[in-house]
Coordinates of C-alpha atoms in Angstrom, one line a residue:
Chain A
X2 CA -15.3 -92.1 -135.5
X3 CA -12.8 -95.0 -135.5
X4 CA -9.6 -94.4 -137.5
X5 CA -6.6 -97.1 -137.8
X6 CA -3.8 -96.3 -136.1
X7 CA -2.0 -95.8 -139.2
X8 CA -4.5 -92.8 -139.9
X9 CA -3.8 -91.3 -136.4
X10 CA -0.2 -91.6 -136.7
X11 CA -0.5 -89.3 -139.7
X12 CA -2.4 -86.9 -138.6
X13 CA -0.1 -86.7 -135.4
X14 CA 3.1 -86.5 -136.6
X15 CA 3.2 -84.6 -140.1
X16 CA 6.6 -84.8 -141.3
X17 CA 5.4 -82.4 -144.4
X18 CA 3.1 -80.0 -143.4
X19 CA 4.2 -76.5 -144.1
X20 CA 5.2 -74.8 -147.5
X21 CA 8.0 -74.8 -149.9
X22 CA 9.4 -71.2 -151.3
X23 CA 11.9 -70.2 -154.1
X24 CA 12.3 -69.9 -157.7
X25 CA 12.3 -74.2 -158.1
X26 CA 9.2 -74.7 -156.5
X27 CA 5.9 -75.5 -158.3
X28 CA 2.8 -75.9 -156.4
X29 CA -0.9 -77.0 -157.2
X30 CA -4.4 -76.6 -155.2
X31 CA -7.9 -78.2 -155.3
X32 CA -10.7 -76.7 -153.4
X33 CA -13.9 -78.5 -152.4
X34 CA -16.5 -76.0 -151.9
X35 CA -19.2 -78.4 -150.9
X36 CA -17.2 -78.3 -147.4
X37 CA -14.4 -75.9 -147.4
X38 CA -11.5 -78.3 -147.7
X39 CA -8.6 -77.0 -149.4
X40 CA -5.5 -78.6 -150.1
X41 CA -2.6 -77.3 -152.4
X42 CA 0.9 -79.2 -152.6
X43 CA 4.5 -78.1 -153.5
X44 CA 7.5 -79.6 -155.0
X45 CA 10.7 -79.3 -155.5
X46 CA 11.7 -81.3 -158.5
X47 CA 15.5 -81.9 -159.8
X48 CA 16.5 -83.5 -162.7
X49 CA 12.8 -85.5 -163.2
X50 CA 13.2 -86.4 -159.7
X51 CA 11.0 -85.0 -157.1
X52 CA 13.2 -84.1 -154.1
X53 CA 10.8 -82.3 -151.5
X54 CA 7.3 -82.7 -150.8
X55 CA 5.1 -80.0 -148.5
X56 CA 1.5 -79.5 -148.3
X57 CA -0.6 -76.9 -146.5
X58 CA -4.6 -77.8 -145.8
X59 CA -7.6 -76.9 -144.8
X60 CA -9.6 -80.0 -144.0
X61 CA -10.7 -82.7 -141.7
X62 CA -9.1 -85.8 -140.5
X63 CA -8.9 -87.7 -143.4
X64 CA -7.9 -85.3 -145.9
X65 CA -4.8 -84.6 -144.0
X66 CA -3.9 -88.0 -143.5
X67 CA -4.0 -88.5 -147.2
X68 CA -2.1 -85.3 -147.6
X69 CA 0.3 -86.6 -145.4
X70 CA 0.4 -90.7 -146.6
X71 CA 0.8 -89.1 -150.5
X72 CA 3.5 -86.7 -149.5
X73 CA 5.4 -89.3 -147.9
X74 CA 5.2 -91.5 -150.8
X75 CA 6.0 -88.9 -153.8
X76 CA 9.4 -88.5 -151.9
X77 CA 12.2 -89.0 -154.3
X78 CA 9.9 -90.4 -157.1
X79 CA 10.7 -89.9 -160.7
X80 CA 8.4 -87.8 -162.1
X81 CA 7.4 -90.4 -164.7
X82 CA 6.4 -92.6 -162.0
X83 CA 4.5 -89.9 -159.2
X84 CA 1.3 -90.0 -161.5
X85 CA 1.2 -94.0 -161.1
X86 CA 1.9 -93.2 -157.2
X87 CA -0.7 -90.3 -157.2
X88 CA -3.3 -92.9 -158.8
X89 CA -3.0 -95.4 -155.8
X90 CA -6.0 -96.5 -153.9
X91 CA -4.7 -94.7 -151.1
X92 CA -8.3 -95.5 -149.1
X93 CA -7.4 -98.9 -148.9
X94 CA -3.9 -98.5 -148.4
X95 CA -5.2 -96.6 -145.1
X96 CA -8.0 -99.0 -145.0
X97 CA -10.1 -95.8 -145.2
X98 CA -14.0 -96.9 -146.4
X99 CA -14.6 -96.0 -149.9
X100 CA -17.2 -92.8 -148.9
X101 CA -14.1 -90.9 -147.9
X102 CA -13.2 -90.6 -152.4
X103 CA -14.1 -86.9 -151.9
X104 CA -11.4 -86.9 -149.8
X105 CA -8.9 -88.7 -151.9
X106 CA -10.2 -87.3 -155.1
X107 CA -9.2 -83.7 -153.5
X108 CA -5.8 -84.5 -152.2
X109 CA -5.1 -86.5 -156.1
X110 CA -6.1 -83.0 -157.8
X111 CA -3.9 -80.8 -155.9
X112 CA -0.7 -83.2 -156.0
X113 CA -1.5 -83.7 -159.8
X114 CA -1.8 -80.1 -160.3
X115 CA 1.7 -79.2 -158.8
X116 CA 2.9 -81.7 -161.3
X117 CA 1.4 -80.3 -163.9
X118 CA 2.6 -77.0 -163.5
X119 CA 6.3 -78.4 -163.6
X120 CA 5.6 -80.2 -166.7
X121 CA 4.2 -76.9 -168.2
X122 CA 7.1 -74.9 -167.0
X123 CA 9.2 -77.5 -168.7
X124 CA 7.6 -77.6 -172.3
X125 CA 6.1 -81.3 -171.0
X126 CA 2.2 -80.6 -170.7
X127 CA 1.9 -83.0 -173.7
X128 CA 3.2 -85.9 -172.0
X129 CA 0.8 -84.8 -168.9
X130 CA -1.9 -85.1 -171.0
X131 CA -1.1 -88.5 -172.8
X132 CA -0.5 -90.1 -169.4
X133 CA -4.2 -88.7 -168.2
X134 CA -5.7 -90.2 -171.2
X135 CA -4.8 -93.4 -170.1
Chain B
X19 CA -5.2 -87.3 -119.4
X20 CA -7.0 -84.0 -118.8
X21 CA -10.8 -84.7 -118.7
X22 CA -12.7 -81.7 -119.6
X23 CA -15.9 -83.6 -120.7
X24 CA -17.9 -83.3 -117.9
X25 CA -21.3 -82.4 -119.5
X26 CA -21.3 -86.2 -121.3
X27 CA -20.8 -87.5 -117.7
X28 CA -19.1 -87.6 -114.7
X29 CA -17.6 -90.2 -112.4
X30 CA -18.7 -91.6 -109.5
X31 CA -17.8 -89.3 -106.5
X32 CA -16.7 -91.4 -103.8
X33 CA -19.1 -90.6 -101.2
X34 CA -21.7 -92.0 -103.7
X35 CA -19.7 -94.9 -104.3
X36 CA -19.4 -95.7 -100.3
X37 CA -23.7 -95.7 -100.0
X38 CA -23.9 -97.9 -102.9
X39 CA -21.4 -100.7 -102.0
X40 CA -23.4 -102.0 -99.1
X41 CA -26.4 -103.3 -101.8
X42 CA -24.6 -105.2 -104.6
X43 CA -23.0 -108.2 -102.3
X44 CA -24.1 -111.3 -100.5
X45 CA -22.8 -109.5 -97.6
X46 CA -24.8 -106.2 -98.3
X47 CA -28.5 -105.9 -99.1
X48 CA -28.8 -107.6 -102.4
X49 CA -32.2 -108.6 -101.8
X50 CA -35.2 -107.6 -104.5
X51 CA -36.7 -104.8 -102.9
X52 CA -40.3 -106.0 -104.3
X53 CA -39.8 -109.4 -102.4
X54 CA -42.0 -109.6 -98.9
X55 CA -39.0 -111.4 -96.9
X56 CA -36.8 -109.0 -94.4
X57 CA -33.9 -109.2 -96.9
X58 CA -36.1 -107.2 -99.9
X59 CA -37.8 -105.3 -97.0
X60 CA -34.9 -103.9 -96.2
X61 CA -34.1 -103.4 -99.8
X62 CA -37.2 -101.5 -99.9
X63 CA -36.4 -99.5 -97.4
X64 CA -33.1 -98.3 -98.7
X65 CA -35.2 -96.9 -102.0
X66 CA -37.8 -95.7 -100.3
X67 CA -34.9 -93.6 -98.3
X68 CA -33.1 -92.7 -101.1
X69 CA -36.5 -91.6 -102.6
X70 CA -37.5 -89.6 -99.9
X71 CA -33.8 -88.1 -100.3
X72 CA -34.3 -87.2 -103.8
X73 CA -38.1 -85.7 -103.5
X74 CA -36.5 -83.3 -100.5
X75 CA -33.5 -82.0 -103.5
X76 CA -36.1 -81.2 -105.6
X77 CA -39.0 -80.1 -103.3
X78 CA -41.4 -82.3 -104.1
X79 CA -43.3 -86.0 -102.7
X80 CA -41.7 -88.8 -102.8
X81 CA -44.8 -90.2 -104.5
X82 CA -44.4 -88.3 -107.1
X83 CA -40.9 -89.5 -108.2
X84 CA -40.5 -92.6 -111.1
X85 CA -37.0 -94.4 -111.1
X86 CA -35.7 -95.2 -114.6
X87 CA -32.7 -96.2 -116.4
X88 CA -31.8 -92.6 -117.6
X89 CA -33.0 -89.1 -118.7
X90 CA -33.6 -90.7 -122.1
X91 CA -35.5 -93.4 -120.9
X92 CA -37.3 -90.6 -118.6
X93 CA -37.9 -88.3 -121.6
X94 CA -39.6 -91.4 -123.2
X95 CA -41.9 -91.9 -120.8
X96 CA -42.8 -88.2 -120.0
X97 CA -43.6 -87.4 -123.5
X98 CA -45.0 -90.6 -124.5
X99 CA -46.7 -91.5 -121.6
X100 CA -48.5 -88.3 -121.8
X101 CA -49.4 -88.4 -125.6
X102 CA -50.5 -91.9 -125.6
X103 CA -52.6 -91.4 -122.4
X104 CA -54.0 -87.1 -123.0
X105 CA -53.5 -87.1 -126.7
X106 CA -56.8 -88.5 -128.1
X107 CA -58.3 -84.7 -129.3
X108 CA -55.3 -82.8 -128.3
X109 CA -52.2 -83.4 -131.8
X110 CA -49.9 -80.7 -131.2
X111 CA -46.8 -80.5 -129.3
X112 CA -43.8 -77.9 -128.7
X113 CA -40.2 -78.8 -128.7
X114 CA -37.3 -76.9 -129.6
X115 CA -34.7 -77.3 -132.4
X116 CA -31.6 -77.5 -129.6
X117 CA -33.5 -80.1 -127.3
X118 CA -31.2 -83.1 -127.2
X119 CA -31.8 -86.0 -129.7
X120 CA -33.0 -88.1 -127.4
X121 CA -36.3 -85.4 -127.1
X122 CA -36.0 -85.0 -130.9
X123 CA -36.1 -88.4 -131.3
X124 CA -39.1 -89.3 -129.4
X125 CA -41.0 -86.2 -131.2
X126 CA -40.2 -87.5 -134.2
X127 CA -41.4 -91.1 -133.4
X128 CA -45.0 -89.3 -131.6
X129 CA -45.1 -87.1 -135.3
X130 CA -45.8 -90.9 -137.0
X131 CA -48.5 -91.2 -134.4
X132 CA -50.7 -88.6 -136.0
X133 CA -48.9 -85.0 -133.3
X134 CA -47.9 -82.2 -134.7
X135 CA -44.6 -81.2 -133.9
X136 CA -43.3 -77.6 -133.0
X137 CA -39.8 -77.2 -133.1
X138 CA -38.6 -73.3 -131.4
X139 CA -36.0 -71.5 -132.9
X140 CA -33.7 -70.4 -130.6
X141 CA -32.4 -66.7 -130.5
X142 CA -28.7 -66.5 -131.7
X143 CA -27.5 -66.7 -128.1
X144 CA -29.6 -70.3 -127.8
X145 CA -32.5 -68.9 -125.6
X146 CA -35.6 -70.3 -126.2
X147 CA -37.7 -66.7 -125.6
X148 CA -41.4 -66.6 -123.7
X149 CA -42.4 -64.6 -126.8
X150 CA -42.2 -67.1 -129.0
X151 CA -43.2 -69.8 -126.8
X152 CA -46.3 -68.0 -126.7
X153 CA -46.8 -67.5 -130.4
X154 CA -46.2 -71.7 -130.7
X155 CA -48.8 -72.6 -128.3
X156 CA -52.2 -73.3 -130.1
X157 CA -55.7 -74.7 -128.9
X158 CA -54.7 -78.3 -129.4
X159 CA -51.3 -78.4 -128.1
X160 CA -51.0 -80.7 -125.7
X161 CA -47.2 -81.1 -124.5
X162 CA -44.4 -78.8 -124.2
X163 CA -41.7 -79.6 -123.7
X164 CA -38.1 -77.1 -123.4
X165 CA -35.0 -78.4 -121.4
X166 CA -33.6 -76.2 -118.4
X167 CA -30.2 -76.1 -119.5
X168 CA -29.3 -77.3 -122.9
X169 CA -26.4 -80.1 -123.2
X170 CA -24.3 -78.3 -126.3
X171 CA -24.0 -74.7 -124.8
X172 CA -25.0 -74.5 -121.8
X173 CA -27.6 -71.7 -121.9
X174 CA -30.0 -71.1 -119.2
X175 CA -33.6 -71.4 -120.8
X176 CA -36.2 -69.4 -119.1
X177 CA -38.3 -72.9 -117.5
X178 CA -40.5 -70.8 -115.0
X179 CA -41.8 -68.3 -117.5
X180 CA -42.4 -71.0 -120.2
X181 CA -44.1 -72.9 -117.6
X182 CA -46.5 -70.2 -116.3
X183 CA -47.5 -69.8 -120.3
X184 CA -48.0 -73.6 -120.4
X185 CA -50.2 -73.6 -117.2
X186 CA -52.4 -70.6 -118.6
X187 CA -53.2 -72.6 -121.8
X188 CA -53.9 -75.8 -120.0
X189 CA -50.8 -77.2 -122.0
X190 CA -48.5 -79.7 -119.8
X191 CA -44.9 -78.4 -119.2
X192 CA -42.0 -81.0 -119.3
X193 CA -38.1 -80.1 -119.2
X194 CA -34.8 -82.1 -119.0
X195 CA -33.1 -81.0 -115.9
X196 CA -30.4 -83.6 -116.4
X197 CA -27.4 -80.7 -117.5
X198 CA -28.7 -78.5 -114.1
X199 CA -28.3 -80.9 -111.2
X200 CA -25.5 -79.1 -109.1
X201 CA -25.4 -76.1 -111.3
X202 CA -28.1 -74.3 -110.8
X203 CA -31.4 -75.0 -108.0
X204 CA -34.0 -77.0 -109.3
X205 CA -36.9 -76.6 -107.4
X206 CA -40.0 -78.0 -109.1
X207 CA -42.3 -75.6 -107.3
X208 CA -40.2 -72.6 -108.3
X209 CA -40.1 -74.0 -112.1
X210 CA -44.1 -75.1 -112.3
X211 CA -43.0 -78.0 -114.6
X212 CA -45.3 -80.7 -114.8
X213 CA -43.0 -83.2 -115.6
X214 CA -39.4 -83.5 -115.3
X215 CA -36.4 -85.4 -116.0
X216 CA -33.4 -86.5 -114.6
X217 CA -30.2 -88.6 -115.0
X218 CA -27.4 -89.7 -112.6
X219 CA -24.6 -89.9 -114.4
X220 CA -24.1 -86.0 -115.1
X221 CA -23.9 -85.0 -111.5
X222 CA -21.6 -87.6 -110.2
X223 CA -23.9 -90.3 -109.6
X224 CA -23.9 -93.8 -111.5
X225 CA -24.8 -94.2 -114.7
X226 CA -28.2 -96.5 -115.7
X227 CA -30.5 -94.6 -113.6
X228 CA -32.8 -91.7 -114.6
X229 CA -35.7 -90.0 -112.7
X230 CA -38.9 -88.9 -113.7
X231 CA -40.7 -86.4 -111.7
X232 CA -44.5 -86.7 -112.5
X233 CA -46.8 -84.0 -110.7
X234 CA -49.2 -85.4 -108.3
X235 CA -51.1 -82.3 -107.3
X236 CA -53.5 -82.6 -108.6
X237 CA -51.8 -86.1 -110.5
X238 CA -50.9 -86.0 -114.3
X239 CA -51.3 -89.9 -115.6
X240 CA -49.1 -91.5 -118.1
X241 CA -49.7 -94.1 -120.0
X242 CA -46.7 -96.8 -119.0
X243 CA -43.8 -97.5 -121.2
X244 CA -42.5 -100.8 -119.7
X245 CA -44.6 -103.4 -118.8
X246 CA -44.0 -106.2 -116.6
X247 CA -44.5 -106.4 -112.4
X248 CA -46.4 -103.4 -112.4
X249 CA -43.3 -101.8 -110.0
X250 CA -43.6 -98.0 -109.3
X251 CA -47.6 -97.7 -109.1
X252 CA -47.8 -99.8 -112.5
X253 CA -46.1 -97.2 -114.5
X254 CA -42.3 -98.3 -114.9
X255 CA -42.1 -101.9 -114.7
X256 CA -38.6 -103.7 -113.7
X257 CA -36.8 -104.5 -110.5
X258 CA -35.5 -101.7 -109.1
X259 CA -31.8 -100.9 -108.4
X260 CA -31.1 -100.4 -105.1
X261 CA -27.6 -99.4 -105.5
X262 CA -28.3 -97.5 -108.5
X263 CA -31.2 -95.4 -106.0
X264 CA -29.0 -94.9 -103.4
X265 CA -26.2 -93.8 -105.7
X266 CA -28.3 -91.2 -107.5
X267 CA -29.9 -89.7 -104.5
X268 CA -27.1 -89.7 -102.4
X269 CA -25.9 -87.7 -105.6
X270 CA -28.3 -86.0 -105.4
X271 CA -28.1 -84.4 -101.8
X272 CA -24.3 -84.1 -102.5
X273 CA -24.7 -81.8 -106.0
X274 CA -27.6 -79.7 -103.7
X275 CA -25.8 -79.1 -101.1
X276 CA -22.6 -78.0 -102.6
X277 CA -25.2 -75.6 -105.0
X278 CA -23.5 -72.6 -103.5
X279 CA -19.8 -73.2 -103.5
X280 CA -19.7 -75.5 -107.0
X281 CA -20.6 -72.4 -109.4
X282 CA -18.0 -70.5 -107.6
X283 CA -15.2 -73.0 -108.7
X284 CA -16.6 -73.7 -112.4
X285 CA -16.8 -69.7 -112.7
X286 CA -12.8 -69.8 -111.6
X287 CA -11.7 -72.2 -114.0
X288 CA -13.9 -71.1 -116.7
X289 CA -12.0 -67.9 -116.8
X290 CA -8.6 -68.9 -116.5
X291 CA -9.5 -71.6 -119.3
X292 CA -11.0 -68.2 -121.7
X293 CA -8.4 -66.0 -120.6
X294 CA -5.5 -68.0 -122.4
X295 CA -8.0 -69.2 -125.0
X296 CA -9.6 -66.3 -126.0
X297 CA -6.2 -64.8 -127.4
X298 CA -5.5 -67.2 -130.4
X299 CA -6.8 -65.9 -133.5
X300 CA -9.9 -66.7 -135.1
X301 CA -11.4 -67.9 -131.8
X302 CA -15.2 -67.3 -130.9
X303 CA -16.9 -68.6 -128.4
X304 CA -20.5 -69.6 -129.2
X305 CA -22.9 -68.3 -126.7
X306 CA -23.1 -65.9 -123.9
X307 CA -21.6 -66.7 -120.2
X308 CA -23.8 -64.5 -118.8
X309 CA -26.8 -66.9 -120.2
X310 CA -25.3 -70.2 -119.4
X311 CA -23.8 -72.5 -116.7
X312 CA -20.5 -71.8 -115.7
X313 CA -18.9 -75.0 -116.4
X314 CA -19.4 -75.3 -120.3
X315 CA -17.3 -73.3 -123.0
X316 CA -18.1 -73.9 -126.7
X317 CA -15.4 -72.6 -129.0
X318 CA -15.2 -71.6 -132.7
X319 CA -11.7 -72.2 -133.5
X320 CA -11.7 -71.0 -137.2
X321 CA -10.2 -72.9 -140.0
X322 CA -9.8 -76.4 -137.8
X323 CA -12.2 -79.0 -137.6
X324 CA -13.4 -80.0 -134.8
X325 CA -12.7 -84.0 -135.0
X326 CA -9.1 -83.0 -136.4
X327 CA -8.4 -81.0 -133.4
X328 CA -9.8 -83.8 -130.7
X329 CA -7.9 -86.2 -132.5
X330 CA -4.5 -84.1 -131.9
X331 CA -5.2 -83.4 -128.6
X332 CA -4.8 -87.2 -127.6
X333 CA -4.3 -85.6 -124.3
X334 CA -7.2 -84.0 -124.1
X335 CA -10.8 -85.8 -123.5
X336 CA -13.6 -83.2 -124.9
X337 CA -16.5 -83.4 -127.3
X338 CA -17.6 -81.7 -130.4
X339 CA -20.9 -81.6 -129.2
X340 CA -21.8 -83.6 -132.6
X341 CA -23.1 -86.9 -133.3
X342 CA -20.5 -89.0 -135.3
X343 CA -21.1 -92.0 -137.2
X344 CA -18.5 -94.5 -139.3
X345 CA -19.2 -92.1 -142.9
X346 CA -19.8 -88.5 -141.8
X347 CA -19.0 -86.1 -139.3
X348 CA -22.6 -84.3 -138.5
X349 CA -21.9 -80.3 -137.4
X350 CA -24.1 -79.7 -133.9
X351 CA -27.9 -79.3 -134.9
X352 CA -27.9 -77.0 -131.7
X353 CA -25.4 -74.6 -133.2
X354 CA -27.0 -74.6 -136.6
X355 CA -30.1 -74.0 -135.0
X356 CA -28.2 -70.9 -133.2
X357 CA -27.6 -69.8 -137.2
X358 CA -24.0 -71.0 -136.8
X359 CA -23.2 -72.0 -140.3
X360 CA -22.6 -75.2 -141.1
X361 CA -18.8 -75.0 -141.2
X362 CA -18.2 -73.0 -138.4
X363 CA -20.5 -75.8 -136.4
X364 CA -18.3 -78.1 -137.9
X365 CA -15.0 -76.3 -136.0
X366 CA -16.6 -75.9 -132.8
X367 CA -15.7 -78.0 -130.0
X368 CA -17.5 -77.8 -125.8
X369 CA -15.2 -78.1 -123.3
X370 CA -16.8 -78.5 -119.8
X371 CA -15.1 -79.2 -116.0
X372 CA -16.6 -80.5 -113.0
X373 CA -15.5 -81.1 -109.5
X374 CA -12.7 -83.0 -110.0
X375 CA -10.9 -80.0 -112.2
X376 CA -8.0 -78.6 -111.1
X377 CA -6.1 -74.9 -111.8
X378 CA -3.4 -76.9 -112.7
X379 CA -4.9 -79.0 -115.5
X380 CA -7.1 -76.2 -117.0
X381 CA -3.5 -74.3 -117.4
X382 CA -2.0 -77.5 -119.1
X383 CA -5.1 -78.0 -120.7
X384 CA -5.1 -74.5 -122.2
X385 CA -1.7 -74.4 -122.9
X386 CA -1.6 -77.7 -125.2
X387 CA -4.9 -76.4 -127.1
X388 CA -3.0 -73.0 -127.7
X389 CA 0.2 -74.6 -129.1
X390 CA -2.0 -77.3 -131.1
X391 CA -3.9 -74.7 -132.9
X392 CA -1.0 -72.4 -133.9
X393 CA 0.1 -75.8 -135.4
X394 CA -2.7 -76.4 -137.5
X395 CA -3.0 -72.6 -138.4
X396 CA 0.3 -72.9 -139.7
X397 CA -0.9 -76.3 -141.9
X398 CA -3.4 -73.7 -143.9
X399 CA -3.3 -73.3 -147.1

């Protein structure tokens, strides 16, 4: 298949690949059993600013370009602002065609999730939720 | 860049490229070989050469020999040709479910036509058994049709057997030789096929030029696929190309007579290549050596896709043995048919050499795939 050499680029030099460890980090996974993709994503987040990004996957070309492109961009985001950054069109961004959503939809859950899991651990999971609703 | 793709095609040795030269330019013998004047006489000549080259790799008449633009375009007119002109009574044919597409597709295109279609299972090591040949073959079956060596893994299947089976029924026997040109001997007597086809481009020769061998004793008819001039005793129309002839017979008689050493070399490179390969974890390789030609490997590398791992290796050119299109990446049907699962056909990649391989680059070659793996086994979740 024909990828941009944006997409290439991303899957060739991952500056984010790997995991995080220690008592600050949060993490959150998504699974697609349909094909055995799996992605989960950790951050380190410091005073409602999110100051490391990793991500470990299982999954094919596009996935880990996403993983990578999304990492990249969460980088020293306020966390008030990462679910407006997480909800980009990141397909077109990486002028990726639209079938590839699985894809997306995978790599949004898991990022989401390790945000999630911060906000719970710091009595915010109500705020989570308003900001889904909308 | 290390090319290790050799069973998608080859290039041009340069012998081959030396007898072809002399027919493309006004200098040369350009002429139409079907024209009467000494220009396209001598043209003729030159095919009829290179046909009579061709016919003595193969052990057979020159007559009995059909240029065409490919194995596909061969394949077409075998199994068509043969329906279209035998297949008024007799509907049913045998194929296999790891024949290439281009087979697959043309039994799925006679299936529209009112044939039955047969497709073998392979055993897991992806050998299409004379048992179950046997089993397949019915009262109406007309065509079978099995390739000699299959494109994906490179397994051996058992032609001559298959053959005799097909003979004893009355059932016409093709196979796709176009993978065993300068691996193994193909000698049409030996294999009893009844119809046979070939391509240039995967033993060194050009590519855009095909052979069909069509048996002449006594002679099988076909009904013709291309009209036009009538060329080739009215059954492949369209003006032949000398230096495409030349190129593939003089292939041809280079791939036969370097039959003995060739295997030698593959067998060497093949195991240096496994040796390093073989230690990273969670690697499998998917079919037996002892079954197959010694210049194809086709590894399971667990937990990495296949295009993700050809896309890393930028220095790498290899396949993964899959068809891929601009919205999905389709796992091999010839693995699957092996009961791969899907996934693991989806992380399985061929790797294949040829003459041009060196020591030194299947070292290199093996060294970059080990490092890129243990990169992307460290990326797992």
């Amino acid at each position: 298949m024909n990828y941009s050499g944006k997409v290439l680029d991303l899957l060739r030099n991952p500056q984010h690949a790997g995991c995080l460890v220690g008592s600050d980090v949060v993490s959150g996974e998504a699974n697609a059993a349909q094909n055995g993709e799996h992605v989960r994503f950790f951050l380190i987040i410091s005073r409602g600013v999110i100051k490391h990004v990793a991500y470990e996957v299982k999954g094919r070309v596009v996935t880990r370009a996403l993983c990578e492109y999304l990492a990249a961009s969460l980088n020293d985001i306020k966390c008030e602002e990462a679910l407006g950054i997480i909800a980009q069109d990141f397909l077109s961004l990486l002028s990726l065609n639209k079938l590839y959503i699985h894809a997306l939809l995978l790599v949004r859950d898991a990022a989401q999730r390790a945000l999630d899991s911060w906000r719970i651990a710091n009595g915010k999971a109500e705020n989570t939720k308003k900001i889904k609703d909308n | 860049m290390i090319y290790l793709d050799y069973m998608a095609t080859t290039p041009v040795d340069k012998s081959v490229f030396d007898a072809m030269k002399p027919f493309l330019m006004t200098e040369g013998v350009f002429a139409n070989p079907a024209s009467i004047h000494p220009p396209g006489q001598t043209a003729m000549q030159a095919v009829q050469g290179a046909t009579d080259q061709a016919a003595a790799c193969l052990g057979v008449n020159a007559a009995s020999l059909v240029w065409t633009s490919g194995a596909t375009e061969s394949i077409n007119l075998a199994l068509k040709g043969a329906c279209e002109f035998y297949g008024r009574t007799r509907k049913h044919i045998i194929t296999t479910q790891i024949a290439h597409k281009s087979e697959l597709a043309v039994c799925e295109y006679l299936a529209t036509q009112g044939f039955e279609v047969t497709y073998l299972s392979p055993t897991p090591e992806g050998i299409i058994t004379p048992e179950a040949f046997e089993v397949a073959c019915r009262e109406d079956t007309l065509l079978a049709s099995v390739m000699l060596v299959n494109n994906e893994v490179g397994t051996i299947q058992p032609v001559s057997a298959l053959a005799r089976i097909a003979k004893s029924r009355g059932i016409l026997f093709h196979t796709d030789a176009s993978q065993a040109l300068g691996k193994i001997p193909i000698d049409i007597n030996t294999l009893g096929c009844d119809l046979l086809s070939l391509s240039g481009h995967k033993a060194y020769g050009p590519k855009g030029v095909g052979l069909l061998y069509v048996r002449d004793k006594p002679v099988l008819r076909l009904a013709p696929q291309i009209h036009g001039g009538g060329h080739q005793h009215q059954l492949r129309s369209g003006t032949l190309p000398t230096h495409q002839i030349v190129g593939m017979a003089a292939a041809m008689a280079l791939a036969t007579a370097q039959l003995n050493e060739a295997p030698k070399a593959m067998h060497s490179l093949r195991d240096q290549f496994w040796d390093v390969i073989k230690k990273l974890p969670n690697t499998h390789l998917n079919h037996s050596f002892a079954s197959s030609v010694p210049h194809c490997l086709n590894v399971h590398f667990e937990h990495i896709d296949a295009e993700v791992l050809m896309l890393s290796l930028n220095e790498l050119a290899f396949s993964a043995g899959s068809a891929c299109n601009a919205a999905s990446f389709a796992p091999s049907h010839v693995l699957m048919a092996m009961g791969k699962t899907r996934l693991a056909a989806s992380e399985s990649v061929r790797f294949s050499f040829g003459r041009f391989s060196t020591l030194n680059e299947i070292a290199a070659a093996a060294a970059m795939i080990s490092e890129c793996v243990a990169t992307l086994q460290a990326m797992l979740p």
